[in-house]
Short mmCIF file of C-alpha atoms in Angstrom, two decimals:
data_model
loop_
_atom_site.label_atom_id
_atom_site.label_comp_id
_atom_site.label_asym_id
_atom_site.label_seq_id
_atom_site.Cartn_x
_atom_site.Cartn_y
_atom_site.Cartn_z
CA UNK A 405 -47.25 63.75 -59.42
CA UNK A 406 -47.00 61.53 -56.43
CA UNK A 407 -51.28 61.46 -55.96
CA UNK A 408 -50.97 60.36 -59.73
CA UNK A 409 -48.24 57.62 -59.01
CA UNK A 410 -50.63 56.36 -56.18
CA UNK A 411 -53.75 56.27 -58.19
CA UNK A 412 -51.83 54.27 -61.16
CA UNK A 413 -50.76 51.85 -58.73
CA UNK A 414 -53.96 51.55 -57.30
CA UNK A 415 -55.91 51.36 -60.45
CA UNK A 416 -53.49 48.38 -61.57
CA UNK A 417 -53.12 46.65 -58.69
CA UNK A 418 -57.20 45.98 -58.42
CA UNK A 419 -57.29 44.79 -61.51
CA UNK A 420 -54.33 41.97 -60.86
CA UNK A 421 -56.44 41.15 -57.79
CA UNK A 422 -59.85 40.88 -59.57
CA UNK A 423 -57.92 38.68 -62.12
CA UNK A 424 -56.78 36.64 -59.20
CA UNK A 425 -60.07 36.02 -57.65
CA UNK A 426 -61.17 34.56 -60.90
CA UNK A 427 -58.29 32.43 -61.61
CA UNK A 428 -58.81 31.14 -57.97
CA UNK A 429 -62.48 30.75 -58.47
CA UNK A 430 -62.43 28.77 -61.56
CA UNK A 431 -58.83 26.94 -61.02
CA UNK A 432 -59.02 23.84 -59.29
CA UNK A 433 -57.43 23.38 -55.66
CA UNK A 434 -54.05 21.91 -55.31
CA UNK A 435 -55.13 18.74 -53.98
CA UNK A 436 -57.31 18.43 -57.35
CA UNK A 437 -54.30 19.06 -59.73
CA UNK A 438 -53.02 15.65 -60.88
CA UNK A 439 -57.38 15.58 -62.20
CA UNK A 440 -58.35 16.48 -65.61
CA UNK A 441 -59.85 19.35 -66.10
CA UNK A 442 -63.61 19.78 -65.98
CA UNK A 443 -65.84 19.42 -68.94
CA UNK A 444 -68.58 21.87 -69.77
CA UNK A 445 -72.05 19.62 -69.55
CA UNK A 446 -74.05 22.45 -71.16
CA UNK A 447 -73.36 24.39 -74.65
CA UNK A 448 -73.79 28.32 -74.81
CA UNK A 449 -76.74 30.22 -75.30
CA UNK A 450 -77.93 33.63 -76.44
CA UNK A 451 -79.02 34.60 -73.48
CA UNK A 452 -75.96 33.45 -71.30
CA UNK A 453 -73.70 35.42 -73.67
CA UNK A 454 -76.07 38.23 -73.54
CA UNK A 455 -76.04 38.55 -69.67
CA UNK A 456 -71.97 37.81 -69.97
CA UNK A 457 -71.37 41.08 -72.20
CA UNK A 458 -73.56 43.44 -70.47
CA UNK A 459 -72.25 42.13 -67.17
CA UNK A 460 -68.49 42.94 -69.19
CA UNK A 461 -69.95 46.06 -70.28
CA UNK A 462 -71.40 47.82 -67.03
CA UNK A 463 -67.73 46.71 -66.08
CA UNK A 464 -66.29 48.21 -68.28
CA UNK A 465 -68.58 51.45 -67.84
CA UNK A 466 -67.45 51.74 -63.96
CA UNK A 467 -64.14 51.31 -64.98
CA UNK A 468 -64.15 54.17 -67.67
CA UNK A 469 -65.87 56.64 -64.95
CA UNK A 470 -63.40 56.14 -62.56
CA UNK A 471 -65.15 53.73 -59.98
CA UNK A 472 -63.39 51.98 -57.02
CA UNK A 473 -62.08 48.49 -58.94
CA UNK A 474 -63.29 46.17 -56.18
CA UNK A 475 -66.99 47.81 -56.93
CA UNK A 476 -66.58 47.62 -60.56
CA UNK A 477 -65.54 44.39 -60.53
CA UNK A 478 -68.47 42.68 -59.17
CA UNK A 479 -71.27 42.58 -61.96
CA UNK A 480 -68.53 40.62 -64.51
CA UNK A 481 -66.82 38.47 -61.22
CA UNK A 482 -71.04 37.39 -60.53
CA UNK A 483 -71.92 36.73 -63.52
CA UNK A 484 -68.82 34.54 -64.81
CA UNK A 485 -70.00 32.44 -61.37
CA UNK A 486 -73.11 32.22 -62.76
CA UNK A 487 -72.54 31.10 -66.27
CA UNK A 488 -69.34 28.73 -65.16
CA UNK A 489 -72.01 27.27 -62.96
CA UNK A 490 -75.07 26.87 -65.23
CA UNK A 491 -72.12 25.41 -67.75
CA UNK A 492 -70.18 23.29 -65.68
CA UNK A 493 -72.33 22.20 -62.40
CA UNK A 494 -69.19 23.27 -60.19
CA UNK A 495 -67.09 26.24 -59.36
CA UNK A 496 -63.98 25.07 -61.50
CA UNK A 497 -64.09 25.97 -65.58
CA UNK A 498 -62.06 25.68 -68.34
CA UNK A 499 -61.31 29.73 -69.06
CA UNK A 500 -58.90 31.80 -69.97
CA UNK A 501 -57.98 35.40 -70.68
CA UNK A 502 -56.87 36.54 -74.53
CA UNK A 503 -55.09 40.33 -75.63
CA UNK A 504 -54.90 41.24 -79.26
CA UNK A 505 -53.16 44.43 -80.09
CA UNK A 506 -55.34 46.99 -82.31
CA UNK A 507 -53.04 50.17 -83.40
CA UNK A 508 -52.91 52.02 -79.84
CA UNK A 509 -55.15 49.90 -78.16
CA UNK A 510 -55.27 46.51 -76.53
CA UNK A 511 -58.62 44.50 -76.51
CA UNK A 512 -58.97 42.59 -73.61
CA UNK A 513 -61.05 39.19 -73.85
CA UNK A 514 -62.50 36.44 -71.34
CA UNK A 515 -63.30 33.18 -73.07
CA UNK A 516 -65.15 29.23 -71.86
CA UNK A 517 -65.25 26.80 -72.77
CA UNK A 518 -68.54 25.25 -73.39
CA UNK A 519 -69.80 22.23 -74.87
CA UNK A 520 -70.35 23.62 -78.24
CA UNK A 521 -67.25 25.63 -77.78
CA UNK A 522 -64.90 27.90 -76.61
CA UNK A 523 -66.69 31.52 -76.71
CA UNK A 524 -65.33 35.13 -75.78
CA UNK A 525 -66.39 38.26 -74.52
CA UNK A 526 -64.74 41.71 -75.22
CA UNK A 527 -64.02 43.22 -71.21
CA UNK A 528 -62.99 46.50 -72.77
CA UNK A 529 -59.93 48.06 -74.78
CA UNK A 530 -57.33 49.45 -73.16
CA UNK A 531 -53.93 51.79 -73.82
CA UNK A 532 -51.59 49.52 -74.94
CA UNK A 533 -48.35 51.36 -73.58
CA UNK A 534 -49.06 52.64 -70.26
CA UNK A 535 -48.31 56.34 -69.94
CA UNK A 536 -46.02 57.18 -66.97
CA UNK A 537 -49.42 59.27 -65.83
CA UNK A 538 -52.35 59.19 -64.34
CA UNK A 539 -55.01 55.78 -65.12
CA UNK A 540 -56.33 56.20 -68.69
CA UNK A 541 -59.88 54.93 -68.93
CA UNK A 542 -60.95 52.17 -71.67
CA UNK A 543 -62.91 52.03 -74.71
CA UNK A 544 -66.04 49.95 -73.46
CA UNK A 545 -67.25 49.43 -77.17
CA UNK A 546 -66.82 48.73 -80.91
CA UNK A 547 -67.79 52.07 -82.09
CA UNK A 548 -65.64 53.43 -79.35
CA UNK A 549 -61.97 51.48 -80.17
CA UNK A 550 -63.67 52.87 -83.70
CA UNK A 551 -63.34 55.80 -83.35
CA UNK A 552 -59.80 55.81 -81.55
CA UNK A 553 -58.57 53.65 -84.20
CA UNK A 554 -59.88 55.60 -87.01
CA UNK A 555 -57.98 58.80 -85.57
CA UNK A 556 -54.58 56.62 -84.98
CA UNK A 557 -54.47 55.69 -88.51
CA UNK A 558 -54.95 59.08 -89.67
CA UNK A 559 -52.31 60.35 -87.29
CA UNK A 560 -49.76 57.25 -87.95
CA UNK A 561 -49.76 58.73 -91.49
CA UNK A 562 -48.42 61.92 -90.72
CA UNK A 563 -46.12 60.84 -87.91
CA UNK A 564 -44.61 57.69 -90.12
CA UNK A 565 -44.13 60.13 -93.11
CA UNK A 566 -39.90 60.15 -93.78
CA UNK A 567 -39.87 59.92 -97.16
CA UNK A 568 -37.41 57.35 -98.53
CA UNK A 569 -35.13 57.36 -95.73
CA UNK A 570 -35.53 55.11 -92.78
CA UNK A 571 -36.44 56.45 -89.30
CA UNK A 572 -34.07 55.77 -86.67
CA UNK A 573 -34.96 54.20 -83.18
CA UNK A 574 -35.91 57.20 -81.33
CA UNK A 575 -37.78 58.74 -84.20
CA UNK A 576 -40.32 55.57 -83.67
CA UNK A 577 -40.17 55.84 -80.29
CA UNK A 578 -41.41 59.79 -79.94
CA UNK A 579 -43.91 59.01 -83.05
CA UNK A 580 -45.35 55.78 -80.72
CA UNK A 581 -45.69 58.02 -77.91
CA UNK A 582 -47.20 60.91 -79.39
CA UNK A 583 -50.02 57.86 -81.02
CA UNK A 584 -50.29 56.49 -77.08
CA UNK A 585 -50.80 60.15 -75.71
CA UNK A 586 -53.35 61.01 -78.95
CA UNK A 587 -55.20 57.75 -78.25
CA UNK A 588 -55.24 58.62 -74.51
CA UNK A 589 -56.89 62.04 -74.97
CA UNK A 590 -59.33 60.47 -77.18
CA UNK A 591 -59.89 57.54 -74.53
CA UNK A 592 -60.82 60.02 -71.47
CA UNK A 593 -62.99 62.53 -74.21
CA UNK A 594 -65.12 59.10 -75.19
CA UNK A 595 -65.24 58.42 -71.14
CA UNK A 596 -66.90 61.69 -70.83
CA UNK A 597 -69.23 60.74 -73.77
CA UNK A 598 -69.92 57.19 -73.85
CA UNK A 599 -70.87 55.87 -77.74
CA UNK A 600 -72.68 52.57 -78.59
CA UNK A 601 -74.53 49.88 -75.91
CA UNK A 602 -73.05 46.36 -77.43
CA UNK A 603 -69.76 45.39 -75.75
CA UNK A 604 -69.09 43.43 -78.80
CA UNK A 605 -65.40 42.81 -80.97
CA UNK A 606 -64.41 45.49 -82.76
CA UNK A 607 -63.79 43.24 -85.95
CA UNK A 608 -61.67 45.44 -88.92
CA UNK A 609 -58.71 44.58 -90.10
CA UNK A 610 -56.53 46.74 -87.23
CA UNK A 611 -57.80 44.03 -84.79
CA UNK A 612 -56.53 41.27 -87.30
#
């Protein structure tokens, strides 16, 4: 229990500091503050966006395997230099991170700002309620949240089924955790058996 406390903690804390190296790669320094922010000189293209989601994507993969964050990291933290470069002629870009709650899961997105617009990339989808366990691995793909969402709504059926009466607190409770632990077994069988190559949206109506 305590090797799983450690690895949690691990797992989490890499991530915070990956998202801090970003911020403090694309924020400007404190002496540059009281300066508007930087404008994008260059709008998106195909193939930037392209080499943006399969840089999210092998990410992502690393991540779902169980890789060493600071490794898995680096093809997404390279290429988000790259583009912010190509876009903006400096280190400093107008970006920020977006979450939008799908059923048990959590899509996690990194959007720019470019001169045509602001565009977003999917980094993965992720539990929503952490289990007091060891790391659950994301969803890398639409057809993967797919198929974790399909199973959710099937099992939110049966769980939310009281008849006329209405559930009390702690029957939502247990039936949310019992979703969270179903959509974590599905998460780490997918992570075994990776489906789909596109690390695009997953766009139904769940995702809103």
């Amino acid at each position: 229990m305590e090797n799983r406390q450690i690895l949690k903690v691990a797992g989490v804390t890499g991530i915070a500091v990956f998202a801090a190296l970003v911020l403090r790669m694309l924020l400007p320094d404190s002496a540059e503050t009281d300066r508007p922010p930087p404008e994008p000189q260059q709008v998106s293209s195909e193939v930037q966006l392209g080499e943006w989601r399969a840089a999210a994507l092998k990410t992502c993969r690393c991540r779902q395997a169980g890789g060493r964050e600071n490794e898995c990291a680096e093809p997404l933290f390279m290429a988000t230099r790259r583009i912010v470069l190509q876009t903006y002629g400096q280190r400093n870009g107008q970006m920020d991170f977006a979450r939008k709650t799908c059923g048990p899961l959590e899509e996690r997105q990194r959007c720019l700002k470019f001169a045509d617009g602001r565009k977003c990339i999917t980094e993965g989808y992720f539990l929503a309620e952490p289990l007091d366990e060891e790391p659950v691995p994301p969803a890398c793909t639409a057809e993967e949240a797919g198929i974790i969402l399909a199973g959710n709504r099937e099992l939110r059926g049966r769980l939310y089924d009281f008849g006329s009466r209405t559930p009390t607190n702690v029957e939502t409770m247990m039936a949310d955790r019992e979703l969270s632990e179903a959509a974590a077994v599905g998460l780490r069988e997918i992570a075994g058996n990776p489906q789909g190559s596109v690390g695009e949206a997953y766009t139904e109506n769940a995702c809103g």
